[in-house]
Structure formats: C-alpha cells, structure tokens
Short mmCIF file of C-alpha atoms in Angstrom, two decimals:
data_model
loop_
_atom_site.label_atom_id
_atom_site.label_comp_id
_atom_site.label_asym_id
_atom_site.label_seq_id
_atom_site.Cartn_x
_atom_site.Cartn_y
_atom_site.Cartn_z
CA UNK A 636 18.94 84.76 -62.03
CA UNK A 637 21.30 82.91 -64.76
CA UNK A 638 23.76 84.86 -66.13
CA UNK A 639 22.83 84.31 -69.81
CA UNK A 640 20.20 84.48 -71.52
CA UNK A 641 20.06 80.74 -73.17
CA UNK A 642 16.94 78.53 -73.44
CA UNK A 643 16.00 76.15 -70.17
CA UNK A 644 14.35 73.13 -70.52
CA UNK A 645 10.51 73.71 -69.60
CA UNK A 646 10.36 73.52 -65.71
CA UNK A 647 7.61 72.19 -62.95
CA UNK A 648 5.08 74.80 -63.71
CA UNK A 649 4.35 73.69 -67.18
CA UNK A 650 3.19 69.87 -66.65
CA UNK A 651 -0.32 68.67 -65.65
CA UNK A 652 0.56 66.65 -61.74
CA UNK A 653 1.20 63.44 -62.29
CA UNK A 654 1.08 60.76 -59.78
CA UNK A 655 4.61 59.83 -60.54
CA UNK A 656 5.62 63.60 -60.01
CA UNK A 657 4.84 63.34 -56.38
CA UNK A 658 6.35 60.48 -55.57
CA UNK A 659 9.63 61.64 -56.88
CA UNK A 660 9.05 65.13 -55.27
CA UNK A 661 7.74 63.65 -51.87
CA UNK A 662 11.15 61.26 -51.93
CA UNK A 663 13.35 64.03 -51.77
CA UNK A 664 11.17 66.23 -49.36
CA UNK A 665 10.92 63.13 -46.69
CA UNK A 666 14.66 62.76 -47.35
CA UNK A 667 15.38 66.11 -45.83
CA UNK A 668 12.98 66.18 -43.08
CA UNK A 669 14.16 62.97 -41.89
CA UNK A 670 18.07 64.30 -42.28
CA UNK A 671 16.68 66.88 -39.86
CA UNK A 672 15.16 64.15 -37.63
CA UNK A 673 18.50 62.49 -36.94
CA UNK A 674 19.07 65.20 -34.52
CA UNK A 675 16.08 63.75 -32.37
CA UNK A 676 17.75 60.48 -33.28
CA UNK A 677 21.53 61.71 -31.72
CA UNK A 678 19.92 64.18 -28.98
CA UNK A 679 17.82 60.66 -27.35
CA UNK A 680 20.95 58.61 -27.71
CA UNK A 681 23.20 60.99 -25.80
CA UNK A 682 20.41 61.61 -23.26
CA UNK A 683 19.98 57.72 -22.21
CA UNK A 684 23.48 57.78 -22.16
CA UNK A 685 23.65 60.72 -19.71
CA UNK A 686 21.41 59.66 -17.07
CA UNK A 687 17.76 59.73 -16.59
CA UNK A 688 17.24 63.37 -16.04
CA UNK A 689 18.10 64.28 -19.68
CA UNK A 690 16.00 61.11 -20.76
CA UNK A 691 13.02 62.34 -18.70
CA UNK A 692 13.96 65.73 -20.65
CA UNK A 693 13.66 64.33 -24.72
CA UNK A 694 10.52 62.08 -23.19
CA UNK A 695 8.63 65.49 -22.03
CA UNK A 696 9.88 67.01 -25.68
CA UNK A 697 8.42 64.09 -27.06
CA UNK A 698 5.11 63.89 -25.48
CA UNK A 699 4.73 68.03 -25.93
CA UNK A 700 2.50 69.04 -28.30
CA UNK A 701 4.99 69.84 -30.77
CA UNK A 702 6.93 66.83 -30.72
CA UNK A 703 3.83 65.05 -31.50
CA UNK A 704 3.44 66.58 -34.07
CA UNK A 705 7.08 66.77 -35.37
CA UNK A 706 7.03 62.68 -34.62
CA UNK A 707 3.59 62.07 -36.50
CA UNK A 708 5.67 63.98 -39.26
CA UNK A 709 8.90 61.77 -39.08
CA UNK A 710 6.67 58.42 -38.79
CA UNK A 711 5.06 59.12 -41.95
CA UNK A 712 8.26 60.39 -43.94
CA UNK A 713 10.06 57.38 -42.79
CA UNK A 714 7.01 55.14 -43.92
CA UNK A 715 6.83 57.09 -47.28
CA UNK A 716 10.79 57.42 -47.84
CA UNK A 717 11.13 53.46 -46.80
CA UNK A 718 8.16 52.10 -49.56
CA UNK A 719 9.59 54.15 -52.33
CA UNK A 720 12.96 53.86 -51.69
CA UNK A 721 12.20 49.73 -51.89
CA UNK A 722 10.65 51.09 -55.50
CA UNK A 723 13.52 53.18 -56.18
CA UNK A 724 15.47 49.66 -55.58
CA UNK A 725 13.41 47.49 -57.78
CA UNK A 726 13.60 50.44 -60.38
CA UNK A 727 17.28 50.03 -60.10
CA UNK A 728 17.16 46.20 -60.96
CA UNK A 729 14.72 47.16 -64.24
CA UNK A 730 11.42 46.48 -62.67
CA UNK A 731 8.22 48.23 -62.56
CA UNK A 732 8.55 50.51 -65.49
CA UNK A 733 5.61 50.10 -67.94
CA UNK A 734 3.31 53.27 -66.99
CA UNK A 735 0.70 51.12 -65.67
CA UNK A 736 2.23 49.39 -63.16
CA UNK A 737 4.63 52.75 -62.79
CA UNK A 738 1.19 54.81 -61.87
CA UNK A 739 -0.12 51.75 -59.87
CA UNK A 740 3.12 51.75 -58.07
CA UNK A 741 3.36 55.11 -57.01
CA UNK A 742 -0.48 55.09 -55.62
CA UNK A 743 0.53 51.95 -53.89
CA UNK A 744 3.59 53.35 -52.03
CA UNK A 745 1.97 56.75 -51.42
CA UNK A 746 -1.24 54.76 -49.62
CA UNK A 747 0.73 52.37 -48.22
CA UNK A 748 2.85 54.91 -46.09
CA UNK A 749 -0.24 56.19 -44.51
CA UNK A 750 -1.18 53.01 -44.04
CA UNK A 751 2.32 52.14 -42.05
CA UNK A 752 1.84 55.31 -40.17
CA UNK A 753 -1.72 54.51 -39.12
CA UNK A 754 -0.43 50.81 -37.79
CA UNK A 755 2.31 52.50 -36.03
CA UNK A 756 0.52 55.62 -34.35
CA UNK A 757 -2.00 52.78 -33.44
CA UNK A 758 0.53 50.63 -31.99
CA UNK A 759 1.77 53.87 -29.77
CA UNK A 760 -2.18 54.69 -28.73
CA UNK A 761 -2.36 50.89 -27.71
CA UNK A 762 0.56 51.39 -25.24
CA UNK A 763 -0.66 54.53 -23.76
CA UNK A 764 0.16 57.04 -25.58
CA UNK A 765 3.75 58.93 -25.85
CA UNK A 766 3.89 59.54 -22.33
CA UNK B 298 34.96 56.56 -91.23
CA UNK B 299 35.26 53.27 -89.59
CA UNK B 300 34.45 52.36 -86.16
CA UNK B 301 37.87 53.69 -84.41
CA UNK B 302 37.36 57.23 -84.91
CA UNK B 303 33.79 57.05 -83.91
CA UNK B 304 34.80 56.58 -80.65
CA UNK B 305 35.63 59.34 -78.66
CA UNK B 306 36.94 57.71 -75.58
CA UNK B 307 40.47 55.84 -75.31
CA UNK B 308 39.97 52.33 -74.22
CA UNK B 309 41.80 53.00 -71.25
CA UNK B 310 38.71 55.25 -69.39
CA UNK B 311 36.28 52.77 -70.99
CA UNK B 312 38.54 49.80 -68.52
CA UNK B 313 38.44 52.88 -65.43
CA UNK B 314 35.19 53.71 -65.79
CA UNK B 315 35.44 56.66 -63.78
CA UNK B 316 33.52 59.36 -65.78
CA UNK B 317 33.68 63.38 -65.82
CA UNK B 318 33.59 63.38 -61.97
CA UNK B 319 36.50 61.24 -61.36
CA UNK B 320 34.58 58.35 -59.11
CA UNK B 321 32.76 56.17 -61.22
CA UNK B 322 29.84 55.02 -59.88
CA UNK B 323 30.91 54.69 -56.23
CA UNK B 324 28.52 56.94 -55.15
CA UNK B 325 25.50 55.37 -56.53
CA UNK B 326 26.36 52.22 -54.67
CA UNK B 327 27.12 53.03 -51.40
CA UNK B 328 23.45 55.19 -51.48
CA UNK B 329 22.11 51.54 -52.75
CA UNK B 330 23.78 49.48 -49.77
CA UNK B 331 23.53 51.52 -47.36
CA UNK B 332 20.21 51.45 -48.64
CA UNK B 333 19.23 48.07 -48.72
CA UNK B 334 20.58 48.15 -44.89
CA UNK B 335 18.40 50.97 -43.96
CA UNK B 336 15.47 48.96 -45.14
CA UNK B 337 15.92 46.02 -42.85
CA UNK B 338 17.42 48.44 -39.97
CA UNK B 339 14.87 51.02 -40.11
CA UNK B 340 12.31 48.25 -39.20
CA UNK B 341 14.02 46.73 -36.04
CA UNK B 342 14.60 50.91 -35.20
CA UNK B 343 10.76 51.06 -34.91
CA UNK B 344 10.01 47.66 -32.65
CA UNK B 345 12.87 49.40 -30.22
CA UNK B 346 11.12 52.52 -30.37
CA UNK B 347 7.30 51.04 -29.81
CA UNK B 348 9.32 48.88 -26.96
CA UNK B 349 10.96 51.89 -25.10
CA UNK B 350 7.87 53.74 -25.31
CA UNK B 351 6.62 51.54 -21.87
CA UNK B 352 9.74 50.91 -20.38
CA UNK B 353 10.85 53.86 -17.70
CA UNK B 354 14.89 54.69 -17.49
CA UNK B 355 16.16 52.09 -16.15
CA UNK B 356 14.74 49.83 -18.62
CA UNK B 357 15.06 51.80 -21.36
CA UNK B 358 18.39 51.54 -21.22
CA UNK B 359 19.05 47.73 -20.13
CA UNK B 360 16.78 47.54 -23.63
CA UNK B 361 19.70 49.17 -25.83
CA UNK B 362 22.70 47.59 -23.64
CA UNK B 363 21.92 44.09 -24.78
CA UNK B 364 25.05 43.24 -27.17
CA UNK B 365 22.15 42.30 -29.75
CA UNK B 366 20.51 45.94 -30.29
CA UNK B 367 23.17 47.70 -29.20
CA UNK B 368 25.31 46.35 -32.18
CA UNK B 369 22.26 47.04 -34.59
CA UNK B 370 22.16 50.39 -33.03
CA UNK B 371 25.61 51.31 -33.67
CA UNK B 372 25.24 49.95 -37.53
CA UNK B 373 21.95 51.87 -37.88
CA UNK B 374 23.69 55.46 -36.87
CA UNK B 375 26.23 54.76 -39.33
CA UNK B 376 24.56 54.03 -41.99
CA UNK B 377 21.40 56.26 -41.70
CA UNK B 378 24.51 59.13 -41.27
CA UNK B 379 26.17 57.86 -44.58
CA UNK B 380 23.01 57.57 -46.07
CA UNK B 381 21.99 61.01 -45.37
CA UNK B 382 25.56 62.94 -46.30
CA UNK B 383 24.93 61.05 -49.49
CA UNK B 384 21.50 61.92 -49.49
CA UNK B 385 21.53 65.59 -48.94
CA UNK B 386 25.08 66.25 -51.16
CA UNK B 387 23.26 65.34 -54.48
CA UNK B 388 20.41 67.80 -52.93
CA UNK B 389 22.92 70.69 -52.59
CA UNK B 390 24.09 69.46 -56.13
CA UNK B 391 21.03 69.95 -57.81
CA UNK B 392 19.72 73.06 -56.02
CA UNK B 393 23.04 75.17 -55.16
CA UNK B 394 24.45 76.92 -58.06
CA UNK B 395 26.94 79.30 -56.46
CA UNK B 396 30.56 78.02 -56.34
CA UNK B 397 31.13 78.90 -52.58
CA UNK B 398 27.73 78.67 -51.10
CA UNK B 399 27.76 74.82 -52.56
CA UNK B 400 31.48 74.12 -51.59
CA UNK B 401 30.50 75.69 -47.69
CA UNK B 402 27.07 73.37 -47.69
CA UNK B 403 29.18 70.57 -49.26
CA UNK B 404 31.66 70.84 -46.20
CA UNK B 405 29.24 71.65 -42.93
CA UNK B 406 27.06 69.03 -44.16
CA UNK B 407 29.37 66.18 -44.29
CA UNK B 408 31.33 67.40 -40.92
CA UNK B 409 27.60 67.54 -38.91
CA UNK B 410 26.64 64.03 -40.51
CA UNK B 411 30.48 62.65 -39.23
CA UNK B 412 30.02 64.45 -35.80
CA UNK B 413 26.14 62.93 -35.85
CA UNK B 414 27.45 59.61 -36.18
CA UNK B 415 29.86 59.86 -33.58
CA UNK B 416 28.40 61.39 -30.87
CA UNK B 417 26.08 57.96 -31.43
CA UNK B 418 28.77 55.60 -31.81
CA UNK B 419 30.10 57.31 -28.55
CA UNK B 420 26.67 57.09 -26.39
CA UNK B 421 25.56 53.49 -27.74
CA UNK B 422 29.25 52.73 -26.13
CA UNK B 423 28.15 54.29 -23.23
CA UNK B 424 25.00 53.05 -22.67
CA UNK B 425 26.64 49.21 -23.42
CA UNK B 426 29.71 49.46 -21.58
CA UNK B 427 28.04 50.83 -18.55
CA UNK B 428 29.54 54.48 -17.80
#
C-alpha cells in the first residue's frame, strides 16, 4: 500500500478493453516468458556442446508433454513479441498512429502471430513431430 | 519576462542531453538495435531450429559448427541477452517500488543475463572449435 494518501491516476480496472490495450499488455507478458525461455535456449547450447547424452536429455524434455507445451507457448510469444515489436519500430519512426490503422494494426499483429505459430507448428508436424 | 528566464534549463544540459537519469537516451537505443537485430536473427534462429529437429547428434552439431551459423549463433545469444536485461530492467522499473527489493532484482537480473550469455558464447566455441 502507498504510504500517502494522494490521488492516482485511474488504473486498468476502470477502461472498457481495447484492442490496443492487449497488444501493449501481451508485449510485455511475451517479453517475460520468453526471458524465461532463454534458459531452454542456454541449457540446449551447453548440452550439444557436452556430448550427445545431455542432447538426447533436452530432446526427451522437449518432446515430453510439458515441453510441448512450454514450446507451443514460446513459438507463439516469439511470433507475437517479433510482429509487434516490428510495430513498436515503425511507431518509433512516426508511423501507424491514426486510430484506424492503430486498431487495424494491433488485430493484424495479434492474428498474424497465430498465424506464424500455425506455419511453424505445421512445419514441425511435417518433419515428424518433436521427436 | 522574455524568453531567457522562461527557460529552466542551462544551455549546457540542453548540448548533454542526458536528462534526470544521467544517460540520455542510450538506453532506448540499444533496446532499438539490438532490436532491429533480433528481428532478422530471430528468423534464421527458427530455420536452425526446424533443421535440427531431423538431424540426430552428430548432425546436429556439424549444423551449428559451420563458421556461418555458428557466428550468427554467437551474435544471436548476445543480443537476445542484452535485449532481455534491457527488457526486463524497465519491467522491475515499473513494477518494483521498494528501494532494495528493486536494487537486488536490478543486480541478479543483469548478472544471470551476463552469465546466460556466456555460458553460450562458451558452448557455441565449443561446439565450433571441436572440444
């Protein structure tokens, strides 16, 4: 709790979701899960490097049911955190702005990660599967 | 009043530049170029994972050692570390009030990201140099 009792600017709870909302919400959240994912990223490195018993090792991790899951969940926040963060750099160079295209923009990013995810996930089912 | 004592900063931190934080707007750009490196990186990062996905050990590893990805590897742990120290210290700004708690987050976060990028730097050498 703040120490004092001054005003605060009005906080989440009091606007009607936007469109734009989420996509500034989902950036950060996809930014964190995928800081967590760099672990996978350093553990598989370190493992090819040590021979092919640990590499077998992050492979059966990988193929488990829950790194499925966790790498279904890192395809799709690295989709979503790539598409707007190429927004976020237009946005930087002044583009994009007028709420039209700012709405239109946001759909297309947040569509177009599931969309990357999908041709990914289809290019892994095409090879086999993870395993 | 004329225009001189409307201003309330000397014209020598106008020419810095630096602001109430002391470092201008270095931080800003090195999240934007690292960035804009991420966004070309991140998609050779997925072709090497689709391609290791069918190749066993052996070949796994003869896939990284070529000079080519093994260089792009070494660039993308860097800057997907940077990027993410960046990342997650303006999270721990925004969402960390207490004085220690956000000086201790500050610290462990930017010594795992350093140790993160090293242990990679260290097995991409590995796996390149053969040992």
């Amino acid at each position: 709790m703040p120490a004092t009792a001054r005003p605060l600017s009005p906080h989440l709870s009091i606007y009607r979701w936007q469109i734009q909302m989420i996509t500034s919400i989902l950036h950060r959240a996809t930014g964190i899960a995928l800081a967590a994912g760099t672990i996978l990223l350093v553990v598989a490195l370190m493992a090819l490097a040590a021979g092919q018993e640990a590499y077998d090792g992050v492979r059966a991790f990988c193929a488990s049911w829950i790194g499925l899951v966790l790498l279904l969940g890192w395809t799709w926040s690295l989709a979503y955190h790539l598409l707007n963060g190429i927004r976020h750099l237009l946005q930087d160079a002044g583009l994009g702005y007028p709420p039209k295209r700012f709405v239109f923009n946001s759909w297309l990013v947040l569509i177009g990660s599931f969309v990357l995810t999908a041709l990914v996930w289809a290019c892994v089912l095409a090879q086999g599967g993870a395993a | 009043m004329n225009d001189r004592s409307k201003q309330l900063r000397t014209p020598l931190k106008n020419a810095l530049g630096l602001g109430s934080a002391k470092h201008g707007v270095h931080h800003f750009v090195v999240q934007r170029l690292t960035a804009i490196a991420l966004a070309f990186l991140t998609l050779w990062f997925v072709w090497l994972a689709l391609e290791m996905l069918h190749l066993d050990y052996a070949g796994a590893r003869a896939l990284v050692a070529q000079p080519f990805n093994a260089v792009l590897m070494l660039v993308f742990a860097v800057a997907t570390f940077w990027h993410t120290q960046l990342g997650l210290q303006v999270v721990i700004e925004d969402y960390v009030h207490t004085p220690a708690s956000q000086l201790l987050l500050q610290v462990a976060v930017r010594l795992l990201c350093f140790l993160g990028a090293a242990a990679s730097v260290f097995a991409v050498l590995r796996i390149a140099l053969g040992r």
